[in-house]
Coordinates of C-alpha atoms in Angstrom, one line a residue:
Chain A
X20 CA 120.7 94.5 76.6
X21 CA 123.6 93.8 78.7
X22 CA 124.2 90.2 78.3
X23 CA 123.0 87.1 80.4
X24 CA 123.2 87.3 84.1
X25 CA 122.4 84.7 86.9
X26 CA 122.4 85.4 90.7
X27 CA 121.2 82.7 93.3
X28 CA 121.0 82.5 97.1
X29 CA 121.0 80.0 99.9
X30 CA 119.3 82.1 102.3
X31 CA 120.1 85.2 104.4
X32 CA 120.4 85.5 108.2
X33 CA 122.5 85.5 111.2
X34 CA 125.1 83.5 109.9
X35 CA 128.3 83.5 112.4
X36 CA 131.6 84.7 111.4
X37 CA 132.9 82.0 113.1
X38 CA 131.0 79.1 110.8
X39 CA 133.4 76.1 111.0
X40 CA 134.8 75.1 107.7
X41 CA 133.2 71.4 107.9
X42 CA 129.7 73.7 107.6
X43 CA 131.1 76.4 105.4
X44 CA 132.8 74.4 102.5
X45 CA 130.0 72.1 101.4
X46 CA 127.6 75.3 101.0
X47 CA 130.3 77.1 99.2
X48 CA 130.8 74.0 97.1
X49 CA 127.2 73.9 96.3
X50 CA 127.0 77.5 95.3
X51 CA 130.1 77.1 93.0
X52 CA 128.3 74.1 91.5
X53 CA 124.9 75.6 90.8
X54 CA 126.7 79.1 89.6
X55 CA 128.2 77.0 87.0
X56 CA 125.5 75.1 85.9
X57 CA 123.1 78.0 85.8
X58 CA 125.9 80.0 83.6
X59 CA 126.5 76.9 81.5
X60 CA 122.6 76.7 80.8
X61 CA 122.3 80.6 80.0
X62 CA 125.7 80.4 77.6
X63 CA 123.8 77.2 76.0
X64 CA 120.7 79.8 75.3
X65 CA 118.4 77.9 77.5
X66 CA 115.5 80.2 78.6
X67 CA 115.9 81.8 82.1
X68 CA 112.6 80.0 83.3
X69 CA 114.4 76.9 82.7
X70 CA 117.4 77.9 84.2
X71 CA 116.0 79.1 87.6
X72 CA 113.9 75.8 87.7
X73 CA 117.2 73.9 87.1
X74 CA 119.3 75.6 89.5
X75 CA 116.8 75.7 92.5
X76 CA 116.1 71.8 92.0
X77 CA 120.1 71.4 92.5
X78 CA 119.7 73.6 95.7
X79 CA 116.7 71.5 96.8
X80 CA 118.6 68.3 96.5
X81 CA 121.3 69.7 98.5
X82 CA 120.6 68.9 102.3
X83 CA 122.7 71.8 103.5
X84 CA 120.1 74.1 102.3
X85 CA 116.5 74.8 103.8
X86 CA 114.5 73.5 100.8
X87 CA 113.6 70.2 99.5
X88 CA 116.0 67.4 101.3
X89 CA 117.4 69.3 104.2
X90 CA 114.3 71.5 104.8
X91 CA 113.5 72.5 108.3
X92 CA 111.0 70.9 110.5
X93 CA 107.4 72.2 111.8
X94 CA 106.7 72.1 115.6
X95 CA 105.3 68.7 114.8
X96 CA 108.2 67.4 113.4
X97 CA 107.0 67.2 109.7
X98 CA 108.3 69.2 106.7
X99 CA 106.1 71.5 105.0
X100 CA 107.9 72.8 101.7
X101 CA 106.8 75.5 99.5
X102 CA 108.0 77.0 96.3
X103 CA 107.3 79.6 93.5
X104 CA 108.3 80.3 89.9
X105 CA 107.7 83.2 87.7
X106 CA 108.4 84.5 84.0
X107 CA 109.0 88.1 83.6
X108 CA 107.7 88.8 80.2
X109 CA 104.4 87.0 80.4
X110 CA 104.1 87.4 84.3
X111 CA 102.8 83.9 84.0
X112 CA 103.6 82.2 87.6
X113 CA 103.0 79.2 89.8
X114 CA 103.3 78.3 93.8
X115 CA 103.0 75.6 95.9
X116 CA 102.7 75.1 99.7
X117 CA 102.5 72.5 102.3
X118 CA 104.3 69.8 100.2
X119 CA 105.6 67.0 102.3
X120 CA 106.8 64.2 99.7
X121 CA 107.7 65.9 96.4
X122 CA 111.2 65.8 95.9
X123 CA 111.6 69.1 93.8
X124 CA 108.9 71.7 94.8
X125 CA 109.9 74.3 92.4
X126 CA 109.0 72.0 89.4
X127 CA 105.7 71.5 90.8
X128 CA 105.2 75.2 91.1
X129 CA 106.0 75.3 87.3
X130 CA 103.4 72.6 86.5
X131 CA 101.1 74.4 88.6
X132 CA 101.7 77.5 86.0
X133 CA 101.9 75.5 83.1
X134 CA 98.9 73.0 83.5
X135 CA 96.4 74.3 85.8
X136 CA 94.0 77.3 85.4
X137 CA 95.4 78.2 88.8
X138 CA 98.4 79.9 90.3
X139 CA 98.9 78.6 93.6
X140 CA 98.0 74.9 95.2
X141 CA 98.6 74.2 98.5
X142 CA 98.6 70.9 101.1
X143 CA 96.3 67.9 99.9
X144 CA 95.3 69.4 96.7
X145 CA 98.8 70.1 95.8
X146 CA 100.1 66.8 96.7
X147 CA 97.1 65.1 94.8
X148 CA 98.2 67.3 91.7
X149 CA 102.0 66.0 92.1
X150 CA 100.7 62.3 91.8
X151 CA 98.4 63.3 88.9
X152 CA 101.5 64.9 87.3
X153 CA 103.7 62.0 87.8
X154 CA 106.4 64.1 89.6
X155 CA 109.3 62.4 91.6
X156 CA 107.7 61.4 95.0
X157 CA 109.1 59.8 98.1
X158 CA 108.6 59.3 101.6
X159 CA 108.2 62.2 103.8
X160 CA 111.2 60.8 105.9
X161 CA 113.8 61.4 102.9
X162 CA 113.8 65.3 103.5
X163 CA 114.1 65.0 107.2
X164 CA 118.0 65.1 108.1
X165 CA 119.6 64.3 111.4
X166 CA 120.7 67.7 111.8
X167 CA 117.2 69.4 111.4
X168 CA 115.7 67.0 114.0
X169 CA 118.5 68.1 116.4
X170 CA 117.6 71.8 115.3
X171 CA 114.0 71.3 116.2
X172 CA 114.6 70.0 119.6
X173 CA 117.0 73.1 120.2
X174 CA 114.4 75.2 119.2
X175 CA 111.8 73.8 121.2
X176 CA 114.3 74.2 124.1
X177 CA 114.8 77.7 123.3
X178 CA 111.3 78.2 123.4
X179 CA 111.0 76.8 126.6
X180 CA 113.7 78.6 127.8
X181 CA 112.0 81.8 126.7
X182 CA 108.8 81.4 128.4
X183 CA 110.3 79.9 131.5
X184 CA 113.7 82.0 132.1
X185 CA 114.3 80.4 135.5
X186 CA 115.1 77.1 133.9
X187 CA 119.0 77.1 133.5
X188 CA 120.2 76.1 129.9
X189 CA 122.4 73.4 129.6
X190 CA 126.0 74.0 129.0
X191 CA 126.3 72.1 125.9
X192 CA 123.3 73.7 124.0
X193 CA 124.3 77.2 125.2
X194 CA 127.7 76.7 123.1
X195 CA 126.1 74.9 120.1
X196 CA 123.1 77.2 119.8
X197 CA 124.6 80.2 118.0
X198 CA 126.2 78.1 115.4
X199 CA 123.2 75.7 114.9
X200 CA 121.0 78.9 114.9
X201 CA 123.1 80.8 112.4
X202 CA 123.5 78.2 109.7
X203 CA 120.2 76.7 109.7
X204 CA 117.3 78.6 110.7
X205 CA 117.7 80.1 107.3
X206 CA 118.5 78.7 104.1
X207 CA 115.8 79.3 101.8
X208 CA 117.2 78.8 98.1
X209 CA 116.5 81.2 95.2
X210 CA 117.6 81.9 91.8
X211 CA 117.0 84.8 89.2
X212 CA 118.3 84.9 85.7
X213 CA 118.3 87.2 82.5
X214 CA 119.1 86.2 78.8
X215 CA 120.9 88.4 76.4
X216 CA 117.7 89.4 75.0
X217 CA 116.4 90.7 78.7
X218 CA 114.1 87.8 79.2
X219 CA 113.7 87.2 83.0
X220 CA 112.9 84.8 85.4
X221 CA 112.9 84.0 89.2
X222 CA 112.0 81.1 91.5
X223 CA 112.5 80.4 95.3
X224 CA 112.0 77.5 97.4
X225 CA 112.1 76.6 101.1
X226 CA 111.1 74.6 103.9
X227 CA 110.2 77.6 106.1
X228 CA 111.2 78.2 109.7
X229 CA 112.2 75.8 112.3
X230 CA 109.5 75.2 114.7
X231 CA 107.1 76.9 112.6
X232 CA 103.3 76.0 113.4
X233 CA 101.7 73.5 111.0
X234 CA 100.2 75.2 108.3
X235 CA 102.5 78.3 108.3
X236 CA 102.9 79.9 105.0
X237 CA 105.8 82.1 104.3
X238 CA 107.0 84.8 101.7
X239 CA 108.4 82.2 99.5
X240 CA 105.3 81.2 97.6
X241 CA 103.8 84.5 97.7
X242 CA 103.9 86.5 94.2
X243 CA 105.4 90.1 95.1
X244 CA 106.5 89.0 98.4
X245 CA 109.2 86.3 98.2
X246 CA 109.4 85.9 94.3
X247 CA 108.5 88.3 91.5
X248 CA 109.5 88.9 88.0
X249 CA 108.5 91.2 85.0
X250 CA 109.9 92.9 82.1
X251 CA 112.2 95.2 84.3
X252 CA 113.7 92.5 86.7
X253 CA 113.6 89.4 88.6
X254 CA 113.7 88.9 92.3
X255 CA 114.0 86.2 94.9
X256 CA 114.1 87.3 98.6
X257 CA 114.9 85.5 101.7
X258 CA 114.7 85.9 105.6
X259 CA 112.0 86.4 107.9
X260 CA 108.9 85.6 105.9
X261 CA 106.6 87.9 107.8
X262 CA 108.8 91.0 107.2
X263 CA 109.1 90.1 103.6
X264 CA 105.3 89.6 103.2
X265 CA 104.3 93.2 104.4
X266 CA 106.9 95.0 102.8
X267 CA 105.9 93.1 99.5
X268 CA 110.0 93.1 98.9
X269 CA 110.1 91.4 95.6
X270 CA 107.3 93.5 93.9
X271 CA 108.7 96.7 95.7
X272 CA 112.1 96.4 94.0
X273 CA 110.4 96.0 90.5
X274 CA 107.8 98.8 91.5
X275 CA 110.8 101.4 92.4
X276 CA 112.2 100.9 89.0
X277 CA 108.9 100.9 87.1
X278 CA 107.3 103.8 88.9
X279 CA 110.1 105.8 90.3
X280 CA 112.9 105.1 87.6
X281 CA 115.3 103.8 90.0
X282 CA 118.2 101.4 88.7
X283 CA 118.2 97.8 90.0
X284 CA 120.6 98.5 92.5
X285 CA 119.0 101.7 93.9
X286 CA 115.6 99.8 94.0
X287 CA 117.0 96.8 96.0
X288 CA 118.9 99.3 98.2
X289 CA 115.9 101.1 98.9
X290 CA 113.8 98.2 99.7
X291 CA 116.4 96.5 102.0
X292 CA 117.0 99.9 103.9
X293 CA 113.2 100.0 104.7
X294 CA 112.7 96.5 106.3
X295 CA 114.0 96.0 110.0
X296 CA 117.7 95.3 110.1
X297 CA 118.6 91.5 110.6
X298 CA 115.6 90.4 108.4
X299 CA 115.7 90.3 104.8
X300 CA 118.1 89.5 101.7
X301 CA 117.5 89.6 98.1
X302 CA 119.1 88.7 94.8
X303 CA 117.8 90.4 91.8
X304 CA 118.7 90.8 88.1
X305 CA 117.6 93.6 85.6
X306 CA 116.6 93.1 81.9
X307 CA 119.8 95.0 81.1
X308 CA 121.9 92.1 82.9
X309 CA 122.6 94.0 86.4
X310 CA 123.1 92.2 89.3
X311 CA 122.1 93.1 93.0
X312 CA 122.7 90.8 96.0
X313 CA 121.9 92.8 99.2
X314 CA 121.0 92.1 102.7
X315 CA 120.7 93.7 105.9
X316 CA 121.5 90.3 108.0
X317 CA 124.8 89.1 109.1
X318 CA 125.1 87.4 105.9
X319 CA 123.6 85.7 102.7
X320 CA 125.0 82.6 101.0
X321 CA 124.8 83.9 97.4
X322 CA 126.7 83.8 94.2
X323 CA 126.5 85.7 90.7
X324 CA 128.1 85.5 87.3
X325 CA 127.4 87.8 84.2
X326 CA 128.4 87.5 80.5
X327 CA 131.3 89.5 80.9
X328 CA 132.9 87.1 83.1
X329 CA 132.4 88.7 86.5
X330 CA 131.5 86.2 89.0
X331 CA 131.1 86.3 92.7
X332 CA 130.4 83.8 95.4
X333 CA 130.1 85.2 99.1
X334 CA 128.6 84.7 102.5
X335 CA 129.4 87.8 104.6
X336 CA 129.5 91.5 103.4
X337 CA 132.9 91.0 101.9
X338 CA 133.7 88.7 99.1
X339 CA 135.0 84.9 99.7
X340 CA 136.8 84.5 96.4
X341 CA 136.3 85.5 93.0
Chain B
X22 CA 87.2 79.7 102.5
X23 CA 90.3 82.1 102.7
X24 CA 90.5 85.6 104.1
X25 CA 93.1 88.2 105.1
X26 CA 93.3 91.5 106.9
X27 CA 95.7 94.1 107.2
X28 CA 96.4 97.1 109.3
X29 CA 98.0 100.1 107.4
X30 CA 99.6 101.2 110.7
X31 CA 102.7 99.0 110.7
X32 CA 101.4 96.9 108.1
X33 CA 100.6 94.1 110.2
X34 CA 99.0 91.3 108.7
X35 CA 97.1 87.9 108.8
X36 CA 95.9 85.6 106.5
X37 CA 94.2 82.1 106.4
X38 CA 93.4 79.4 103.6
X39 CA 91.7 76.0 103.2
X40 CA 89.0 76.7 106.0
X41 CA 86.1 74.3 106.1
X42 CA 84.5 74.9 109.6
X43 CA 85.6 78.5 110.8
X44 CA 82.4 80.3 110.7
X45 CA 84.0 83.7 110.0
X46 CA 87.4 83.4 108.4
X47 CA 88.4 87.0 108.5
X48 CA 88.5 86.9 112.6
X49 CA 90.7 83.9 112.1
X50 CA 93.0 85.9 109.9
X51 CA 93.0 88.8 112.7
X52 CA 93.9 86.1 115.3
X53 CA 96.8 85.0 113.0
X54 CA 97.9 88.5 113.1
X55 CA 97.5 89.3 116.7
X56 CA 98.0 85.8 118.6
X57 CA 100.6 83.9 116.5
X58 CA 104.3 84.6 115.3
X59 CA 103.2 84.1 111.5
X60 CA 101.2 86.1 109.0
X61 CA 99.3 83.2 107.3
X62 CA 98.2 79.8 108.3
X63 CA 96.4 77.4 106.0
X64 CA 94.5 74.1 105.8
X65 CA 94.9 71.6 108.8
X66 CA 97.2 74.1 110.7
X67 CA 94.9 76.9 110.4
X68 CA 91.8 74.8 111.6
X69 CA 93.8 73.5 114.5
X70 CA 94.7 77.0 115.2
X71 CA 91.0 77.8 115.4
X72 CA 90.3 75.3 117.6
X73 CA 93.3 76.3 119.9
X74 CA 91.9 80.1 119.7
X75 CA 88.1 78.8 120.5
X76 CA 86.7 80.8 117.6
X77 CA 83.1 79.7 116.5
X78 CA 83.0 76.4 114.4
X79 CA 80.4 75.0 112.6
X80 CA 79.8 71.8 110.5
X81 CA 80.9 72.2 107.0
X82 CA 77.2 71.8 106.0
X83 CA 76.4 75.3 107.4
X84 CA 78.2 77.0 104.7
X85 CA 76.9 75.0 101.7
X86 CA 73.6 76.2 100.1
X87 CA 71.4 74.3 97.8
X88 CA 72.0 76.8 95.1
X89 CA 75.7 76.1 95.4
X90 CA 75.1 72.5 95.0
X91 CA 73.0 73.0 91.9
X92 CA 75.7 75.2 90.4
X93 CA 78.8 73.0 91.1
X94 CA 76.7 70.5 89.2
X95 CA 76.2 73.0 86.3
X96 CA 80.0 73.8 86.5
X97 CA 81.1 70.0 86.2
X98 CA 78.9 69.5 83.4
X99 CA 80.3 72.4 81.3
X100 CA 83.8 71.4 82.8
X101 CA 84.1 75.0 83.4
X102 CA 85.5 77.0 86.7
X103 CA 83.2 79.6 87.5
X104 CA 82.8 82.4 90.0
X105 CA 79.1 83.6 89.8
X106 CA 75.9 82.1 90.5
X107 CA 73.3 84.4 90.2
X108 CA 72.3 83.7 86.7
X109 CA 71.7 80.4 85.2
X110 CA 74.9 79.3 83.7
X111 CA 73.7 78.1 80.4
X112 CA 72.3 81.8 79.6
X113 CA 75.5 82.5 78.0
X114 CA 74.2 84.4 75.3
X115 CA 74.6 88.0 74.1
X116 CA 72.4 89.4 77.1
X117 CA 75.0 92.3 77.8
X118 CA 73.2 94.1 80.6
X119 CA 73.2 91.2 82.8
X120 CA 75.9 90.8 85.4
X121 CA 75.5 87.1 85.2
X122 CA 78.4 84.6 84.3
X123 CA 79.6 83.9 81.0
X124 CA 80.2 80.3 80.1
X125 CA 83.0 79.7 78.1
X126 CA 83.2 76.5 76.3
X127 CA 86.1 74.5 75.2
X128 CA 86.2 76.0 71.6
X129 CA 86.3 79.7 72.8
X130 CA 89.2 81.6 73.1
X131 CA 88.9 82.6 76.5
X132 CA 90.7 79.7 78.1
X133 CA 93.7 79.3 80.7
X134 CA 96.0 76.4 80.0
X135 CA 93.4 74.8 78.0
X136 CA 90.7 74.7 80.7
X137 CA 87.7 77.0 79.9
X138 CA 87.1 79.7 82.5
X139 CA 84.3 82.0 83.2
X140 CA 85.6 85.4 84.1
X141 CA 82.6 87.5 85.5
X142 CA 81.9 89.1 88.6
X143 CA 82.7 86.7 91.9
X144 CA 81.1 87.2 95.2
X145 CA 84.2 87.6 97.1
X146 CA 83.6 90.2 99.8
X147 CA 85.9 93.1 101.1
X148 CA 85.8 96.2 103.3
X149 CA 88.6 99.0 103.4
X150 CA 88.2 101.7 106.1
X151 CA 89.8 104.8 107.2
X152 CA 89.4 106.7 110.4
X153 CA 89.6 110.8 111.3
X154 CA 93.3 110.0 112.2
X155 CA 94.1 108.7 108.5
X156 CA 94.8 105.1 110.0
X157 CA 93.9 102.8 107.2
X158 CA 92.8 99.0 107.2
X159 CA 91.6 96.5 104.6
X160 CA 89.9 93.1 104.8
X161 CA 89.2 90.4 102.0
X162 CA 87.1 87.1 102.4
X163 CA 86.0 84.6 99.8
X164 CA 85.0 81.0 98.9
X165 CA 87.2 81.1 96.0
X166 CA 85.9 79.6 92.4
X167 CA 83.3 77.4 91.9
X168 CA 84.8 74.0 90.9
X169 CA 88.3 75.1 91.8
X170 CA 91.0 72.5 92.3
X171 CA 91.3 71.3 95.8
X172 CA 94.1 73.2 97.4
X173 CA 93.7 76.3 94.8
X174 CA 94.7 79.3 96.7
X175 CA 93.4 82.8 95.2
X176 CA 94.2 86.4 95.4
X177 CA 92.3 87.2 98.7
X178 CA 94.4 85.9 101.4
X179 CA 97.7 87.1 99.6
X180 CA 98.9 90.5 101.0
X181 CA 99.8 92.9 98.0
X182 CA 97.4 90.8 95.7
X183 CA 93.8 90.9 97.0
X184 CA 94.5 93.0 100.4
X185 CA 96.9 95.7 101.1
X186 CA 97.0 98.6 103.6
X187 CA 99.8 100.6 104.5
X188 CA 99.8 104.4 105.9
X189 CA 98.7 105.9 102.5
X190 CA 95.7 103.7 101.6
X191 CA 93.8 100.5 102.0
X192 CA 92.6 98.2 99.1
X193 CA 90.4 95.3 98.7
X194 CA 90.2 93.5 95.4
X195 CA 87.6 91.0 93.7
X196 CA 87.6 89.1 90.6
X197 CA 89.8 86.7 88.5
X198 CA 92.4 85.8 91.2
X199 CA 95.1 84.6 89.0
X200 CA 95.0 88.2 87.2
X201 CA 95.1 89.9 90.6
X202 CA 98.2 87.8 91.9
X203 CA 99.8 88.5 88.6
X204 CA 99.7 92.2 88.8
X205 CA 99.7 92.6 92.4
X206 CA 96.9 94.7 92.3
X207 CA 96.1 95.9 95.8
X208 CA 99.8 96.6 96.7
X209 CA 100.1 98.3 93.2
X210 CA 97.5 100.9 93.9
X211 CA 99.6 101.9 97.3
X212 CA 102.8 101.6 94.9
X213 CA 101.8 104.3 92.2
X214 CA 100.8 106.6 95.2
X215 CA 104.0 106.3 97.0
X216 CA 106.3 105.8 94.0
X217 CA 104.3 107.9 91.4
X218 CA 102.6 110.6 93.3
X219 CA 99.2 109.7 92.1
X220 CA 96.2 110.6 94.1
X221 CA 93.9 107.6 95.1
X222 CA 91.4 107.7 92.3
X223 CA 94.1 108.1 89.7
X224 CA 95.9 105.1 91.1
X225 CA 93.0 103.2 90.9
X226 CA 92.3 104.1 87.4
X227 CA 96.0 103.6 86.5
X228 CA 96.1 100.0 87.8
X229 CA 93.0 98.8 86.4
X230 CA 93.9 100.3 83.2
X231 CA 97.7 99.4 82.9
X232 CA 98.2 96.5 85.6
X233 CA 95.4 94.0 84.8
X234 CA 96.3 92.0 81.6
X235 CA 93.3 90.3 80.2
X236 CA 91.6 89.6 83.7
X237 CA 88.6 90.9 85.1
X238 CA 88.4 92.2 88.3
X239 CA 87.3 95.0 90.5
X240 CA 88.4 96.9 93.7
X241 CA 87.5 99.2 96.5
X242 CA 90.1 101.7 98.1
X243 CA 90.2 104.3 100.7
X244 CA 93.0 106.9 101.0
X245 CA 94.2 108.3 104.3
X246 CA 92.9 111.6 103.3
X247 CA 89.3 110.0 103.3
X248 CA 89.0 109.7 99.6
X249 CA 87.0 106.6 98.5
X250 CA 87.5 105.1 94.8
X251 CA 86.5 102.1 93.1
X252 CA 87.1 100.5 89.8
X253 CA 86.2 97.5 87.9
X254 CA 86.7 96.2 84.4
X255 CA 83.7 93.8 84.6
X256 CA 80.1 94.7 84.0
X257 CA 79.4 95.2 87.7
X258 CA 80.6 95.3 91.3
X259 CA 78.4 95.0 94.3
X260 CA 79.6 97.7 96.2
X261 CA 78.8 100.4 99.0
X262 CA 80.6 103.5 100.5
X263 CA 79.9 105.9 103.1
X264 CA 81.9 109.1 104.2
X265 CA 82.0 111.1 107.3
X266 CA 80.4 114.1 105.3
X267 CA 77.3 112.0 104.7
X268 CA 77.9 110.8 101.2
X269 CA 76.3 107.3 100.9
X270 CA 76.3 105.0 97.5
X271 CA 75.3 101.7 96.9
X272 CA 75.6 100.3 93.5
X273 CA 76.1 97.4 91.4
X274 CA 76.7 98.6 87.7
X275 CA 78.7 101.7 86.5

């Protein structure tokens, strides 16, 4: 076994290279903080399942990413969060969708896994389960940031413009749109970890898409699509959910290792090459402690660390720092 | 109720969960695929979409049969989640030839997270087809588990778990949803064909043997070559198949 490793992401998508420092800095700082948190937990021999939950909770609590507080809004202006967690050795897993008051969806997913006979609870039933379990609940308004209200407004405007292209776009929106679009439509968060004994776990959490239809479920809570772990590897995917679902992205990375004997990096590269460009990113670790962080979008907020001291934090294809 | 549908050509898919008034969930899943920007809608949002699309809606009581009310009562009394209602619940003796449910009590070994479950053939429905050109499609529809927790989503609407189709084959699964989800059963039939080069029947055999853990499940599959295969580790699965050359089969047990 190759020692512990951790990788995490804060979403893949069309992140403009001109992302202003005031938008970039807090996200990089959160990636750094979460990476340190996860690495410290692995050094302290916490089980990978605990580590991915811990890190994703921290990412959910950060309003700059699209999960937990900071989740983007549905067409009705509400939040509907979803999350998933999976343990590699046992392939036990839990998932939740349609949450609007649960502070940390990933932890509720873990409770579904550990305390129900089911894997996946959604909407009112999931909310009722959350209350029964006594997890932290807040008013739905807690999750809604002014930035996301503005994003929804712009998405709705853009929609209108697409349908009726004779309507001129207001100059101001025209300037702001690329930037807003680039750093916010995305922002799903996820974490994968392996310990020195090769135990693996994966977790993913999201608010979904800006202006999504009420009731829409994306790839994140679907085992094998947005999240997967088995004794070979752990994978968390991000991007356009509909592409990730049909390509069963997370399971396919593992299936290529299991059935075709590919290495983690080869398997991840094969999967990313075979989804339409501009749509998908993923982070993965193998039982041997290898890390893959790949995307075919403009960028992906990401970070990783391994036991031998390697660390990387990045947004675009080149590294940001070491 | 929940359902999903997938077109092997382009791997387009649609799914729905948490429906209470839509007469044909599978057709709503198709509309999600064809008429929405998404792949999967659930609960109130799915019902709202159904109304927008003008599909046939009925009162919730339409779906509820007297038999199922009686079985829910029995399941609640046994504090058990069960899937099968054909045979009286309390007949859980050693009647091996029966396709009926086995009730698992709290002191039995077969438990999931401390809750007893019964794990015999459910009556989820599904269909897989391939045409002369080799295009495959799959669809699955279910009412889920008897006495399930409100909000529970099973394998049927999950692409890769209960339903999957690609350019090689189409697969529809039934059984203990949680085991099917964990093993991404439908996708894995296709994955071992794609990545390991197995034929359809070998692939079905492989996943039934190697991929399911202790879970009970069955599946039906067709390949682009027109092969038909099925497998189950329960003692029966209601099934039927037909091929262009005139072969036809309807069966329940092995």
